[in-house]
Amino acid sequence: MTTVLDGILDGVLEDLAQRQREVSLDELRARVADAPPALDPLPGFRADGVSIIAEVKRRSPSKGALADIPDPAKLAAEYAAGGAAAISVLTEQRRFDGSLADLDAVRAEVAVPLLRKDFIVTEYQLWEARAHGADLALLMVVSLDGDQLGDLYGLARELGLMPLVEAHTEAEVARAAEIGAEVIGINARDLTTLQVDQSIFAKLSPLIPDTAVRVAESGVAGPEDVADYRRQGADVVLVGEALVKSGDPRSSITKFRAV
């Protein structure tokens, strides 16, 4: 049966093929060779209290349009001023209205670690992420079969990228732990159906090795949700919709961090 995720990945691969025709892997390798070292997100993620990954997110497949963001760099600057430990930039075009240009703009503006948030299923996309200034890259266990997860994880680390390895089931958490993931995210949203179940984090968090950073993703509407995730063991909470719709992202992050 075809899932929502299958449809998204089909579009991702079509757009990727176009970018590969325009920019060779050799060109990306040259850019990476000239790039400054990646920033290490772990000190921020392991700081006292709960850390926030703030997301630049215009729309989503489940909610449609979320916010008009004509200047992602300006929004990112507000996130950084509010104390975000990292900033997530959506680069998927068809369903999220994101782009690598957004990542470039944010990288030029802020000095905090950046996560490339996309459906990464090829080595080329990791080279892209590093070439455009990302310090972290999302690897979703659900979309990576067999040895793909371990292979992409290994390349990411070679490039200096810290993978955020995302899981939604016990089996996916086990796969993340098996490859030695240092940052493991539990997404309350099932990407095959787009349904959200906030209880998932509490169920799966205890399965994450104590050596890994625990990230809670999806389902945050306000500080009370961040507080719940923190009580359930989250070191970091990724927040998108609640921030882009808040009207005052800087103070919102401050409130989230104070729970």
Tab-separated table of N, CA and C in Angstrom, residues 78-203:
chain	number	residue	atom	x	y	z
A	78	GLU	N	16.017	35.816	15.138
A	78	GLU	CA	15.147	35.871	16.314
A	78	GLU	C	15.265	34.590	17.127
A	79	TYR	N	15.337	33.470	16.449
A	79	TYR	CA	15.514	32.198	17.135
A	79	TYR	C	16.818	32.193	17.932
A	80	ALA	N	17.889	32.618	17.290
A	80	ALA	CA	19.190	32.633	17.954
A	80	ALA	C	19.172	33.569	19.157
A	81	ALA	N	18.536	34.725	19.000
A	81	ALA	CA	18.459	35.683	20.099
A	81	ALA	C	17.653	35.128	21.271
A	82	GLY	N	16.685	34.260	20.968
A	82	GLY	CA	15.885	33.655	22.022
A	82	GLY	C	16.575	32.507	22.735
A	83	GLY	N	17.720	32.080	22.203
A	83	GLY	CA	18.488	31.034	22.863
A	83	GLY	C	18.336	29.653	22.277
A	84	ALA	N	17.900	29.556	21.032
A	84	ALA	CA	17.787	28.243	20.399
A	84	ALA	C	19.150	27.562	20.363
A	85	ALA	N	19.181	26.272	20.716
A	85	ALA	CA	20.438	25.524	20.687
A	85	ALA	C	20.834	25.178	19.268
A	86	ALA	N	19.845	25.081	18.388
A	86	ALA	CA	20.081	24.810	16.967
A	86	ALA	C	18.869	25.305	16.197
A	87	ILE	N	19.051	25.486	14.900
A	87	ILE	CA	17.962	25.927	14.032
A	87	ILE	C	17.796	24.910	12.921
A	88	SER	N	16.560	24.442	12.748
A	88	SER	CA	16.223	23.494	11.695
A	88	SER	C	15.665	24.262	10.510
A	89	VAL	N	16.196	23.961	9.328
A	89	VAL	CA	15.738	24.623	8.109
A	89	VAL	C	15.179	23.573	7.160
A	90	LEU	N	13.883	23.684	6.871
A	90	LEU	CA	13.264	22.782	5.892
A	90	LEU	C	13.805	23.110	4.507
A	91	THR	N	14.297	22.097	3.808
A	91	THR	CA	14.791	22.342	2.449
A	91	THR	C	13.977	21.592	1.400
A	92	GLU	N	12.973	20.824	1.820
A	92	GLU	CA	12.120	20.124	0.861
A	92	GLU	C	11.152	21.114	0.229
A	93	GLN	N	11.041	21.063	-1.080
A	93	GLN	CA	10.331	22.114	-1.826
A	93	GLN	C	8.836	21.860	-1.986
A	94	ARG	N	8.457	20.663	-2.384
A	94	ARG	CA	7.080	20.430	-2.839
A	94	ARG	C	6.039	20.500	-1.726
A	95	ARG	N	6.353	19.916	-0.590
A	95	ARG	CA	5.371	19.839	0.500
A	95	ARG	C	5.605	20.877	1.589
A	96	PHE	N	6.841	21.426	1.654
A	96	PHE	CA	7.182	22.331	2.747
A	96	PHE	C	7.592	23.731	2.285
A	97	ASP	N	7.670	23.951	0.976
A	97	ASP	CA	8.084	25.248	0.436
A	97	ASP	C	9.467	25.665	0.924
A	98	GLY	N	10.333	24.690	1.145
A	98	GLY	CA	11.677	25.006	1.589
A	98	GLY	C	12.655	24.956	0.438
A	99	SER	N	13.923	25.279	0.716
A	99	SER	CA	14.947	25.261	-0.328
A	99	SER	C	16.333	25.332	0.299
A	100	LEU	N	17.321	24.937	-0.470
A	100	LEU	CA	18.699	25.102	-0.038
A	100	LEU	C	19.080	26.572	0.045
A	101	ALA	N	18.380	27.412	-0.709
A	101	ALA	CA	18.617	28.860	-0.609
A	101	ALA	C	18.257	29.360	0.786
A	102	ASP	N	17.216	28.799	1.383
A	102	ASP	CA	16.870	29.155	2.761
A	102	ASP	C	18.009	28.787	3.703
A	103	LEU	N	18.577	27.596	3.496
A	103	LEU	CA	19.695	27.163	4.338
A	103	LEU	C	20.884	28.101	4.167
A	104	ASP	N	21.181	28.504	2.944
A	104	ASP	CA	22.275	29.444	2.693
A	104	ASP	C	22.041	30.770	3.425
A	105	ALA	N	20.812	31.270	3.337
A	105	ALA	CA	20.484	32.567	3.942
A	105	ALA	C	20.624	32.508	5.461
A	106	VAL	N	20.141	31.431	6.055
A	106	VAL	CA	20.222	31.296	7.510
A	106	VAL	C	21.674	31.128	7.955
A	107	ARG	N	22.446	30.341	7.197
A	107	ARG	CA	23.857	30.129	7.551
A	107	ARG	C	24.635	31.453	7.549
A	108	ALA	N	24.291	32.325	6.606
A	108	ALA	CA	24.992	33.609	6.521
A	108	ALA	C	24.634	34.541	7.668
A	109	GLU	N	23.534	34.243	8.370
A	109	GLU	CA	23.013	35.158	9.389
A	109	GLU	C	23.369	34.756	10.813
A	110	VAL	N	23.388	33.463	11.104
A	110	VAL	CA	23.529	33.034	12.494
A	110	VAL	C	24.746	32.146	12.691
A	111	ALA	N	25.183	32.076	13.938
A	111	ALA	CA	26.370	31.288	14.273
A	111	ALA	C	26.025	30.131	15.196
A	112	VAL	N	24.786	29.656	15.133
A	112	VAL	CA	24.387	28.480	15.910
A	112	VAL	C	24.311	27.277	14.964
A	113	PRO	N	24.380	26.069	15.482
A	113	PRO	CA	24.312	24.889	14.615
A	113	PRO	C	23.011	24.832	13.813
A	114	LEU	N	23.118	24.390	12.555
A	114	LEU	CA	21.971	24.302	11.665
A	114	LEU	C	21.707	22.853	11.278
A	115	LEU	N	20.449	22.486	11.312
A	115	LEU	CA	19.987	21.168	10.879
A	115	LEU	C	19.353	21.277	9.507
A	116	ARG	N	19.846	20.483	8.560
A	116	ARG	CA	19.131	20.377	7.287
A	116	ARG	C	17.993	19.381	7.480
A	117	LYS	N	16.762	19.886	7.431
A	117	LYS	CA	15.572	19.051	7.620
A	117	LYS	C	15.022	18.699	6.241
A	118	ASP	N	15.180	17.453	5.873
A	118	ASP	CA	14.734	17.007	4.558
A	118	ASP	C	14.607	15.490	4.606
A	119	PHE	N	14.203	14.916	3.505
A	119	PHE	CA	14.054	13.474	3.395
A	119	PHE	C	15.321	12.945	2.728
A	120	ILE	N	16.338	12.722	3.528
A	120	ILE	CA	17.664	12.379	3.023
A	120	ILE	C	17.770	10.868	2.848
A	121	VAL	N	17.987	10.470	1.610
A	121	VAL	CA	18.069	9.043	1.289
A	121	VAL	C	19.277	8.710	0.412
A	122	THR	N	20.111	9.709	0.094
A	122	THR	CA	21.285	9.487	-0.753
A	122	THR	C	22.505	10.210	-0.185
A	123	GLU	N	23.682	9.734	-0.586
A	123	GLU	CA	24.920	10.383	-0.160
A	123	GLU	C	25.008	11.811	-0.710
A	124	TYR	N	24.521	12.009	-1.919
A	124	TYR	CA	24.573	13.336	-2.537
A	124	TYR	C	23.927	14.379	-1.634
A	125	GLN	N	22.813	14.031	-1.015
A	125	GLN	CA	22.110	14.996	-0.162
A	125	GLN	C	22.928	15.376	1.072
A	126	LEU	N	23.741	14.449	1.571
A	126	LEU	CA	24.608	14.785	2.701
A	126	LEU	C	25.718	15.744	2.263
A	127	TRP	N	26.288	15.500	1.089
A	127	TRP	CA	27.281	16.439	0.555
A	127	TRP	C	26.640	17.815	0.347
A	128	GLU	N	25.408	17.834	-0.150
A	128	GLU	CA	24.682	19.099	-0.302
A	128	GLU	C	24.548	19.808	1.041
A	129	ALA	N	24.117	19.063	2.052
A	129	ALA	CA	23.895	19.654	3.368
A	129	ALA	C	25.150	20.344	3.876
A	130	ARG	N	26.269	19.649	3.786
A	130	ARG	CA	27.531	20.227	4.291
A	130	ARG	C	27.984	21.394	3.414
A	131	ALA	N	27.800	21.277	2.099
A	131	ALA	CA	28.211	22.350	1.192
A	131	ALA	C	27.425	23.626	1.419
A	132	HIS	N	26.193	23.492	1.894
A	132	HIS	CA	25.346	24.664	2.131
A	132	HIS	C	25.351	25.106	3.593
A	133	GLY	N	26.282	24.579	4.379
A	133	GLY	CA	26.498	25.113	5.718
A	133	GLY	C	25.806	24.403	6.854
A	134	ALA	N	25.191	23.254	6.608
A	134	ALA	CA	24.544	22.520	7.691
A	134	ALA	C	25.580	21.889	8.618
A	135	ASP	N	25.190	21.752	9.882
A	135	ASP	CA	26.016	21.096	10.882
A	135	ASP	C	25.403	19.765	11.317
A	136	LEU	N	24.092	19.637	11.084
A	136	LEU	CA	23.364	18.409	11.368
A	136	LEU	C	22.538	18.035	10.152
A	137	ALA	N	22.208	16.746	10.056
A	137	ALA	CA	21.348	16.283	8.966
A	137	ALA	C	20.363	15.258	9.519
A	138	LEU	N	19.137	15.342	9.063
A	138	LEU	CA	18.102	14.417	9.508
A	138	LEU	C	18.186	13.097	8.746
A	139	LEU	N	18.219	12.003	9.479
A	139	LEU	CA	18.130	10.672	8.891
A	139	LEU	C	16.924	9.975	9.507
A	140	MET	N	15.920	9.701	8.711
A	140	MET	CA	14.694	9.076	9.190
A	140	MET	C	14.778	7.572	8.982
A	141	VAL	N	14.742	6.825	10.061
A	141	VAL	CA	14.900	5.376	9.979
A	141	VAL	C	13.849	4.766	9.054
A	142	VAL	N	12.630	5.289	9.102
A	142	VAL	CA	11.533	4.707	8.330
A	142	VAL	C	11.792	4.716	6.829
A	143	SER	N	12.611	5.644	6.361
A	143	SER	CA	12.841	5.775	4.921
A	143	SER	C	14.167	5.186	4.464
A	144	LEU	N	14.896	4.516	5.365
A	144	LEU	CA	16.222	3.997	5.034
A	144	LEU	C	16.277	2.497	5.308
A	145	ASP	N	16.331	1.706	4.253
A	145	ASP	CA	16.292	0.256	4.363
A	145	ASP	C	17.689	-0.346	4.516
A	146	GLY	N	17.725	-1.548	5.057
A	146	GLY	CA	18.951	-2.337	5.101
A	146	GLY	C	20.144	-1.571	5.643
A	147	ASP	N	21.232	-1.552	4.856
A	147	ASP	CA	22.465	-0.894	5.283
A	147	ASP	C	22.467	0.607	5.030
A	148	GLN	N	21.394	1.117	4.392
A	148	GLN	CA	21.356	2.545	4.058
A	148	GLN	C	21.579	3.424	5.271
A	149	LEU	N	20.900	3.113	6.372
A	149	LEU	CA	20.981	3.955	7.564
A	149	LEU	C	22.410	4.040	8.069
A	150	GLY	N	23.065	2.893	8.244
A	150	GLY	CA	24.437	2.886	8.742
A	150	GLY	C	25.407	3.543	7.781
A	151	ASP	N	25.216	3.303	6.490
A	151	ASP	CA	26.106	3.891	5.489
A	151	ASP	C	25.999	5.414	5.478
A	152	LEU	N	24.768	5.923	5.503
A	152	LEU	CA	24.582	7.377	5.485
A	152	LEU	C	25.045	7.998	6.804
A	153	TYR	N	24.821	7.290	7.886
A	153	TYR	CA	25.305	7.793	9.175
A	153	TYR	C	26.827	7.927	9.150
A	154	GLY	N	27.490	6.891	8.638
A	154	GLY	CA	28.942	6.929	8.583
A	154	GLY	C	29.474	8.053	7.721
A	155	LEU	N	28.859	8.270	6.567
A	155	LEU	CA	29.303	9.360	5.698
A	155	LEU	C	29.058	10.706	6.358
A	156	ALA	N	27.905	10.856	6.992
A	156	ALA	CA	27.612	12.123	7.665
A	156	ALA	C	28.701	12.460	8.679
A	157	ARG	N	29.094	11.486	9.476
A	157	ARG	CA	30.128	11.740	10.481
A	157	ARG	C	31.465	12.062	9.811
A	158	GLU	N	31.772	11.388	8.709
A	158	GLU	CA	33.006	11.699	7.981
A	158	GLU	C	33.010	13.146	7.497
A	159	LEU	N	31.845	13.647	7.119
A	159	LEU	CA	31.732	15.021	6.617
A	159	LEU	C	31.668	16.048	7.745
A	160	GLY	N	31.592	15.593	8.971
A	160	GLY	CA	31.485	16.512	10.098
A	160	GLY	C	30.060	16.804	10.507
A	161	LEU	N	29.101	16.193	9.831
A	161	LEU	CA	27.698	16.390	10.166
A	161	LEU	C	27.306	15.492	11.334
A	162	MET	N	26.479	16.039	12.234
A	162	MET	CA	25.892	15.221	13.298
A	162	MET	C	24.506	14.775	12.851
A	163	PRO	N	24.278	13.490	12.653
A	163	PRO	CA	22.954	13.045	12.256
A	163	PRO	C	21.956	13.101	13.415
A	164	LEU	N	20.786	13.625	13.141
A	164	LEU	CA	19.640	13.464	14.023
A	164	LEU	C	18.875	12.266	13.470
A	165	VAL	N	18.974	11.138	14.153
A	165	VAL	CA	18.371	9.902	13.669
A	165	VAL	C	16.969	9.799	14.264
A	166	GLU	N	15.978	9.827	13.393
A	166	GLU	CA	14.587	9.938	13.820
A	166	GLU	C	13.875	8.590	13.775
A	167	ALA	N	13.131	8.280	14.853
A	167	ALA	CA	12.395	7.031	14.959
A	167	ALA	C	10.963	7.295	15.400
A	168	HIS	N	10.099	6.300	15.146
A	168	HIS	CA	8.693	6.407	15.554
A	168	HIS	C	8.178	5.102	16.165
A	169	THR	N	8.978	4.042	16.100
A	169	THR	CA	8.583	2.744	16.639
A	169	THR	C	9.730	2.135	17.435
A	170	GLU	N	9.417	1.080	18.207
A	170	GLU	CA	10.458	0.400	18.979
A	170	GLU	C	11.546	-0.144	18.058
A	171	ALA	N	11.139	-0.736	16.942
A	171	ALA	CA	12.114	-1.314	16.013
A	171	ALA	C	13.018	-0.232	15.436
A	172	GLU	N	12.469	0.935	15.163
A	172	GLU	CA	13.282	2.023	14.608
A	172	GLU	C	14.253	2.564	15.647
A	173	VAL	N	13.831	2.658	16.904
A	173	VAL	CA	14.752	3.076	17.962
A	173	VAL	C	15.897	2.069	18.081
A	174	ALA	N	15.572	0.788	17.985
A	174	ALA	CA	16.600	-0.246	18.073
A	174	ALA	C	17.610	-0.105	16.943
A	175	ARG	N	17.149	0.206	15.748
A	175	ARG	CA	18.068	0.390	14.615
A	175	ARG	C	18.952	1.615	14.836
A	176	ALA	N	18.371	2.692	15.375
A	176	ALA	CA	19.158	3.901	15.657
A	176	ALA	C	20.236	3.612	16.687
A	177	ALA	N	19.869	2.869	17.720
A	177	ALA	CA	20.832	2.533	18.773
A	177	ALA	C	21.916	1.610	18.240
A	178	GLU	N	21.543	0.710	17.359
A	178	GLU	CA	22.489	-0.279	16.816
A	178	GLU	C	23.629	0.376	16.057
A	179	ILE	N	23.356	1.476	15.371
A	179	ILE	CA	24.426	2.138	14.617
A	179	ILE	C	25.203	3.129	15.476
A	180	GLY	N	24.822	3.245	16.755
A	180	GLY	CA	25.543	4.131	17.656
A	180	GLY	C	25.162	5.591	17.530
A	181	ALA	N	23.922	5.864	17.148
A	181	ALA	CA	23.483	7.254	16.982
A	181	ALA	C	23.657	8.033	18.275
A	182	GLU	N	24.243	9.218	18.154
A	182	GLU	CA	24.481	10.063	19.327
A	182	GLU	C	23.314	10.997	19.619
A	183	VAL	N	22.483	11.236	18.615
A	183	VAL	CA	21.303	12.081	18.777
A	183	VAL	C	20.122	11.328	18.164
A	184	ILE	N	19.168	10.952	18.998
A	184	ILE	CA	18.021	10.171	18.540
A	184	ILE	C	16.740	10.961	18.799
A	185	GLY	N	15.982	11.159	17.732
A	185	GLY	CA	14.722	11.875	17.851
A	185	GLY	C	13.547	10.919	17.813
A	186	ILE	N	12.542	11.189	18.626
A	186	ILE	CA	11.281	10.450	18.576
A	186	ILE	C	10.235	11.390	18.004
A	187	ASN	N	9.752	11.062	16.814
A	187	ASN	CA	8.742	11.892	16.169
A	187	ASN	C	7.363	11.378	16.549
A	188	ALA	N	6.584	12.231	17.188
A	188	ALA	CA	5.218	11.855	17.565
A	188	ALA	C	4.325	11.691	16.343
A	189	ARG	N	4.778	12.206	15.198
A	189	ARG	CA	3.997	12.082	13.971
A	189	ARG	C	4.428	10.844	13.184
A	190	ASP	N	3.466	10.032	12.832
A	190	ASP	CA	3.697	8.885	11.968
A	190	ASP	C	3.750	9.394	10.527
A	191	LEU	N	4.906	9.352	9.916
A	191	LEU	CA	5.067	9.955	8.596
A	191	LEU	C	4.376	9.169	7.489
A	192	THR	N	3.941	7.967	7.785
A	192	THR	CA	3.220	7.214	6.767
A	192	THR	C	1.749	7.602	6.707
A	193	THR	N	1.251	8.201	7.801
A	193	THR	CA	-0.161	8.609	7.856
A	193	THR	C	-0.346	10.074	8.214
A	194	LEU	N	0.701	10.703	8.777
A	194	LEU	CA	0.717	12.092	9.266
A	194	LEU	C	-0.062	12.269	10.567
A	195	GLN	N	-0.500	11.187	11.191
A	195	GLN	CA	-1.201	11.284	12.469
A	195	GLN	C	-0.204	11.508	13.605
A	196	VAL	N	-0.631	12.296	14.620
A	196	VAL	CA	0.234	12.601	15.759
A	196	VAL	C	-0.276	11.913	17.018
A	197	ASP	N	0.637	11.287	17.749
A	197	ASP	CA	0.331	10.660	19.032
A	197	ASP	C	1.430	11.072	20.007
A	198	GLN	N	1.122	12.054	20.855
A	198	GLN	CA	2.145	12.586	21.752
A	198	GLN	C	2.616	11.578	22.792
A	199	SER	N	1.874	10.505	22.988
A	199	SER	CA	2.284	9.505	23.974
A	199	SER	C	3.463	8.669	23.495
A	200	ILE	N	3.769	8.749	22.208
A	200	ILE	CA	4.853	7.933	21.634
A	200	ILE	C	6.183	8.226	22.312
A	201	PHE	N	6.459	9.492	22.600
A	201	PHE	CA	7.761	9.823	23.180
A	201	PHE	C	7.943	9.141	24.528
A	202	ALA	N	6.929	9.206	25.397
A	202	ALA	CA	7.037	8.589	26.718
A	202	ALA	C	7.247	7.080	26.609
A	203	LYS	N	6.657	6.453	25.591
A	203	LYS	CA	6.790	5.004	25.405
A	203	LYS	C	8.181	4.615	24.924
